[in-house]
Coordinates of C-alpha atoms and ligand atoms in Angstrom, one line a residue:
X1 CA 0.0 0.0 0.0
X2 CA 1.2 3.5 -0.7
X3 CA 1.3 6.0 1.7
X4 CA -2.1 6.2 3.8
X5 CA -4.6 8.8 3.3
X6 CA -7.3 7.0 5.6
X7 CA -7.0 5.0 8.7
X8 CA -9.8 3.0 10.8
X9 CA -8.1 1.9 13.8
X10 CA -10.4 -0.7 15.6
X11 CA -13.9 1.5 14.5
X12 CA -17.0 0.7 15.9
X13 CA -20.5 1.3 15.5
X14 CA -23.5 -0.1 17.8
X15 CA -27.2 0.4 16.9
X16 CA -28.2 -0.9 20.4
X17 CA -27.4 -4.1 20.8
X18 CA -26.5 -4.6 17.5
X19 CA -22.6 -4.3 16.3
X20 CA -22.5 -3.0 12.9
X21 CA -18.8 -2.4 13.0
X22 CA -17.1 -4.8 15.6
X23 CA -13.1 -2.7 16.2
X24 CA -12.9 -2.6 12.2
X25 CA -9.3 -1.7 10.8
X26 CA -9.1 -0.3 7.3
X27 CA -6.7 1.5 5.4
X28 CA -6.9 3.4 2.1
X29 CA -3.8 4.5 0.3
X30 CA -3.0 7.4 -1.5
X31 CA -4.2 6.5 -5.5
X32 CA -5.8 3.1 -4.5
X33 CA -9.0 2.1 -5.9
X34 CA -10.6 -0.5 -3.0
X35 CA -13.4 -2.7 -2.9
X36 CA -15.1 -2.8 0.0
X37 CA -17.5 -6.3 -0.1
X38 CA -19.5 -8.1 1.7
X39 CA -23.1 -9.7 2.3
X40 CA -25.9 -7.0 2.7
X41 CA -26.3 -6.2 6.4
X42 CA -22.2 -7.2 6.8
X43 CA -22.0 -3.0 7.8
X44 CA -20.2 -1.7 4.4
X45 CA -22.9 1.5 4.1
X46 CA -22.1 1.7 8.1
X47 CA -18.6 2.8 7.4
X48 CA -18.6 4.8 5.0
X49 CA -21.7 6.7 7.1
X50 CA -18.7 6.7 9.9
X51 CA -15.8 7.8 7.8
X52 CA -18.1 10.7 6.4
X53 CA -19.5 11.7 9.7
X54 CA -22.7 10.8 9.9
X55 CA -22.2 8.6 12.5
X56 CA -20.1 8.9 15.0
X57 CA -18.2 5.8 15.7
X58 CA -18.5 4.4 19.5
X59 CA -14.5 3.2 19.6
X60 CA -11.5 3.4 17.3
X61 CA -10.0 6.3 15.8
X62 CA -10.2 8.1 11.5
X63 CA -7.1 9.4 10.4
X64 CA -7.2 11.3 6.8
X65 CA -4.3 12.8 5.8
X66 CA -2.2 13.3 8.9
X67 CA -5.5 14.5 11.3
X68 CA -7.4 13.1 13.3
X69 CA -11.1 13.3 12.4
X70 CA -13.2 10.8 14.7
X71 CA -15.3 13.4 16.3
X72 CA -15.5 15.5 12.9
X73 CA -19.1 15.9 11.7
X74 CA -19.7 15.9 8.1
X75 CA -19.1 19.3 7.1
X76 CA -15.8 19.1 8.4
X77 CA -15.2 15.8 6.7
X78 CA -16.0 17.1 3.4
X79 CA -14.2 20.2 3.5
X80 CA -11.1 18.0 4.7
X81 CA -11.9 16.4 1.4
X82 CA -13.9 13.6 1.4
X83 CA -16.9 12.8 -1.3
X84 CA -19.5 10.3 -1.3
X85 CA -22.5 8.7 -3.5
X86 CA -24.7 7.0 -1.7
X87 CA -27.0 3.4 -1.8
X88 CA -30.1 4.8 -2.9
X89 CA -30.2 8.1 -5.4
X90 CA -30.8 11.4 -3.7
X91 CA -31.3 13.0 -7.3
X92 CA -33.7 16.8 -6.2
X93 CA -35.6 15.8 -9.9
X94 CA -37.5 19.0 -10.8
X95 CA -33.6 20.3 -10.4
X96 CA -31.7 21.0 -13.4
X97 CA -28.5 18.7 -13.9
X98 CA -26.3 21.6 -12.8
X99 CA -27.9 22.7 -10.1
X100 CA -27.8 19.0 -9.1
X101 CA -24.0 19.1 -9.5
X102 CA -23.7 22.2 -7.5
X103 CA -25.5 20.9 -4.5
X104 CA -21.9 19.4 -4.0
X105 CA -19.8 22.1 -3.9
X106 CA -18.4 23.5 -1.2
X107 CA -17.3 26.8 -2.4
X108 CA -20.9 26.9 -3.9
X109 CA -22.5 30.6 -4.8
X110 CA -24.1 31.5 -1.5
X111 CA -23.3 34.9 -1.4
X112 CA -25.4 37.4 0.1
X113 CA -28.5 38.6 -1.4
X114 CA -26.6 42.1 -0.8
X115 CA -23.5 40.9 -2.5
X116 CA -25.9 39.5 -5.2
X117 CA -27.7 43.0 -6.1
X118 CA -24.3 45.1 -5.7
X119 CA -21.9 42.9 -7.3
X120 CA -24.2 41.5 -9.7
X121 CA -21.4 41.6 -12.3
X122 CA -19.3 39.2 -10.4
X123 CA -21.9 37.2 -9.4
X124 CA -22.7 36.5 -13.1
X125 CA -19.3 35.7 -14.2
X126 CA -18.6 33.5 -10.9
X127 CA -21.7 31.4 -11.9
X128 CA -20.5 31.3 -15.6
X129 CA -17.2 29.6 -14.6
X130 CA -19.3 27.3 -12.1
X131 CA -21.1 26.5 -15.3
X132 CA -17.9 25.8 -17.5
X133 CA -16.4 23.9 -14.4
X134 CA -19.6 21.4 -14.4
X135 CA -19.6 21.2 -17.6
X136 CA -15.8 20.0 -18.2
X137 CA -16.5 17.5 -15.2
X138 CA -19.4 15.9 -16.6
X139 CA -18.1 16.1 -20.1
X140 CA -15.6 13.1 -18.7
X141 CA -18.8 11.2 -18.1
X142 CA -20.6 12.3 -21.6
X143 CA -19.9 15.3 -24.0
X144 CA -24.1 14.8 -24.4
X145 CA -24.7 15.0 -20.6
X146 CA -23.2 18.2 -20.8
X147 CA -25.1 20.0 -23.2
X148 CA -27.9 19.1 -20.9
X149 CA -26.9 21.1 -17.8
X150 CA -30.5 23.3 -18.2
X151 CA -32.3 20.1 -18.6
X152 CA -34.3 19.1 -15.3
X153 CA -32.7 15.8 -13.9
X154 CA -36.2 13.7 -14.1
X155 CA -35.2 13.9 -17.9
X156 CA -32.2 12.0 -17.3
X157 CA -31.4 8.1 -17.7
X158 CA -30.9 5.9 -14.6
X159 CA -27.0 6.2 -16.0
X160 CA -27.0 9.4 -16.6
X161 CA -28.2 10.2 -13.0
X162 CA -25.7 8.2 -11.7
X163 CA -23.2 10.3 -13.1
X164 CA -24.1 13.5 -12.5
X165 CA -24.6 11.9 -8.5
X166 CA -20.9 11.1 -9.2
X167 CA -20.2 14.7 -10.5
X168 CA -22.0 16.0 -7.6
X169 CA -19.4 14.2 -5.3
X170 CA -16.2 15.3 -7.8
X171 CA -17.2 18.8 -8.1
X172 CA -15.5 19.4 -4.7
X173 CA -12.4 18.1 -6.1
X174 CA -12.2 15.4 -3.2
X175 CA -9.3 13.3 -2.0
X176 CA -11.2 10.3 -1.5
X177 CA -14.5 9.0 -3.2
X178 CA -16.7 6.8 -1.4
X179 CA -18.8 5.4 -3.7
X180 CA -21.9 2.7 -2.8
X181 CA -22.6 0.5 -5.1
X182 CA -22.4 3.0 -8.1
X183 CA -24.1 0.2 -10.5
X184 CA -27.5 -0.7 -8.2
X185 CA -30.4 -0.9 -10.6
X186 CA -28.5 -1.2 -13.8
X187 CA -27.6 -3.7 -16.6
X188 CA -24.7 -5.3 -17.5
X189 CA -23.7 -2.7 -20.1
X190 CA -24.7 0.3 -18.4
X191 CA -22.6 -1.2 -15.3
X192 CA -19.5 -1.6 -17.5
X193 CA -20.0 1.9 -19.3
X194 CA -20.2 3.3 -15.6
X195 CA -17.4 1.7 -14.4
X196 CA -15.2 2.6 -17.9
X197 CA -16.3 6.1 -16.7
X198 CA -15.0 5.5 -13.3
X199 CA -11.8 4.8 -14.5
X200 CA -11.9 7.5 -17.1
X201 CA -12.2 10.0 -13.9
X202 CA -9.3 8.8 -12.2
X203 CA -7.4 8.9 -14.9
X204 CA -8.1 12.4 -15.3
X205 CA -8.1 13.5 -11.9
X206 CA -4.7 12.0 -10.8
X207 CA -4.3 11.1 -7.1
X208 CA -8.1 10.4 -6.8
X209 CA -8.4 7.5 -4.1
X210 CA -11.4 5.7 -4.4
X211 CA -13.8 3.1 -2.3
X212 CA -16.1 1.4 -4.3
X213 CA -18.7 -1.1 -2.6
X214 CA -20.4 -3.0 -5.1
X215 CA -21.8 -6.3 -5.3
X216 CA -20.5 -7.7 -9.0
X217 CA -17.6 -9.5 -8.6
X218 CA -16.5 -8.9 -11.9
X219 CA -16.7 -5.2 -11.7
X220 CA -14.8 -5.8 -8.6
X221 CA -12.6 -7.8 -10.4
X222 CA -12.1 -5.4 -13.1
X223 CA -11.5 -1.7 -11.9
X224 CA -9.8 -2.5 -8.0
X225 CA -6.2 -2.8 -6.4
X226 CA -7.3 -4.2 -3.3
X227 CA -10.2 -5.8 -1.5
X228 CA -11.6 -5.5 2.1
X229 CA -14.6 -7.9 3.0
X230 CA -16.6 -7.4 5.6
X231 CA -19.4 -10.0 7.7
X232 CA -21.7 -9.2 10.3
X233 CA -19.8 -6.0 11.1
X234 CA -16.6 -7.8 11.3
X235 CA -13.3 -7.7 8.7
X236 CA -13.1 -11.1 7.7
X237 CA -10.0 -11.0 4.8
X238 CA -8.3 -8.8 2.6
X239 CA -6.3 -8.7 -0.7
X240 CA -6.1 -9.1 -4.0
X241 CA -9.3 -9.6 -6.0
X242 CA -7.6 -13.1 -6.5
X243 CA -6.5 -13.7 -3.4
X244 CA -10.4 -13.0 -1.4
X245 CA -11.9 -14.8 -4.1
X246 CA -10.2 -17.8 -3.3
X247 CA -10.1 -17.4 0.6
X248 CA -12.6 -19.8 1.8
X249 CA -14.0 -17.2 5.0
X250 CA -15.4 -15.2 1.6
X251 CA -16.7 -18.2 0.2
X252 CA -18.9 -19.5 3.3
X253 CA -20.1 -15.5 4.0
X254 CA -21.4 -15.3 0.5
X255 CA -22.5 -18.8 -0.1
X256 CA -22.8 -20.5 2.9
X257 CA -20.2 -22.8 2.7
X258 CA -16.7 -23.5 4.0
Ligands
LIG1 P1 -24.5 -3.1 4.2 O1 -24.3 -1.7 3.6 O2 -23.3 -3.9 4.2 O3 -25.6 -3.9 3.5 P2 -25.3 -1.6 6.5 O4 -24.1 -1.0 6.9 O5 -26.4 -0.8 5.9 O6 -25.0 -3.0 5.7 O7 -26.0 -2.3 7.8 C1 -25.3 -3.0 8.8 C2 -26.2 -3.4 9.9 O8 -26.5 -2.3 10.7 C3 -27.5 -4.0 9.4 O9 -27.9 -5.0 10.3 C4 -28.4 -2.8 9.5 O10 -29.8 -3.2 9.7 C5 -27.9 -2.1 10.7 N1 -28.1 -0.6 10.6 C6 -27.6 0.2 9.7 N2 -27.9 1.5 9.9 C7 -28.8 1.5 11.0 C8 -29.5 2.5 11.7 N3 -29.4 3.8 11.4 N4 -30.2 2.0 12.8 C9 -30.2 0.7 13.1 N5 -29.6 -0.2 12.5 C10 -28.9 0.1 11.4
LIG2 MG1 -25.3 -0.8 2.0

């Protein structure tokens, strides 16, 4: 592993009696791309809900970078520079695409109404190069997608809202991308179009680290350097795709038997 840019040290989450994350250790490293796997219920969602400060953990310790960001709340997690997508799509429909997009930014245009009316000038050109900027990021995805940025989002193909939820997460210009199971509700194809995308972004955004949790292997297989796997809250292996795919602990969580 390169050097780290997150670190779980023995994280865990209770929802009453039950242990979602039993003293979980995970590293990310700088440029990785991981796969984080595991049965539903096994308490992949959980931690990225930790790591992103939704939750706060009840033991262990986050690291990104150098700091320390266990009691950080979300804000301060994505300002440190950490993005997400989540399970199920939080797509505002009646929304254009890029007003979708900028829900994610950070350094969005929330300027006074006073600075609005006297520096209306500025105001324009600062939402023109917001514009350009969403448009450049989702033209990675699909030069089409971007001549739709005025289109409202309930126009758009399960795909194409897939991406611009991706967009939404990159437009910060994260660090770190947590992404949960990117290809729920698609086919085949549009899994493997996503995922070329995926790597597209990476490639163009060097030193993007990325967590993927998805539940086809071969996508798994395909676009990751390493593999965590997760059951009933616990770490049970990690790896190579080749080397969990072969460790019989993976075999009996997903299938039942040893
Ligand atoms: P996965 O994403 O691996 O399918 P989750 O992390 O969503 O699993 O859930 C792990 C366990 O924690 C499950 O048993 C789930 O029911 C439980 N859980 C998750 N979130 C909550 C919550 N907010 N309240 C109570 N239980 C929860
Ligand atoms: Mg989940």
């Amino acid at each position: 592993m390169t050097a780290p840019l997150l670190t779980c040290r023995a994280v865990t989450c209770r929802f009453g009696g039950l242990v979602a994350l039993d003293a979980i250790d995970f590293s990310v490293g700088e440029g990785e791309i991981v796969g984080l796997i595991g049965p539903n219920g096994s308490g992949k969602t959980t931690l990225f809900n930790v790591v992103t400060g939704i939750y706060a953990p009840d033991g262990g310790s986050i690291a990104f970078t150098d700091r320390d960001i266990t009691a950080a709340r979300a804000q301060a997690m994505y300002r440190a520079g950490i993005a997400r997508t989540f399970q199920r799509s939080r797509m505002c429909l009646p929304l254009s695409v890029f007003d979708n997009i900028m829900i994610g930014n950070h350094k969005r245009l929330d300027h006074s109404l006073v600075f609005n009316l006297v520096r209306r000038k500025a105001f324009a050109a600062e939402l023109r190069r917001s514009w350009e900027e969403a448009a450049e990021l989702i033209a990675i995805f699909s030069p089409e997608l971007a001549a739709r940025l005025d289109e409202p989002a309930a126009r758009l193909s399960m795909i194409d809202r897939r991406r611009v939820e991706i967009c939404r997460a990159l437009i910060s210009q994260p660090r770190l991308l947590l992404l949960d199971e990117p290809s729920a509700g698609m086919t085949h194809e549009e899994t493997r179009e996503l995922m070329d995308d995926i790597l597209t972004v990476r490639a163009r955004m060097a030193g993007l680290t990325i967590v993927v949790i998805e539940h086809e292997m071969g996508v798994i297989e395909r676009i990751t350097n390493r593999c965590v796997v997760l059951n009933y809250g616990r770490k049970i292996c990690e790896g190579t795709f080749a080397e969990i795919a072969s460790d019989p602990r993976v075999q009996e969580a997903y299938l039942g038997v040893a």
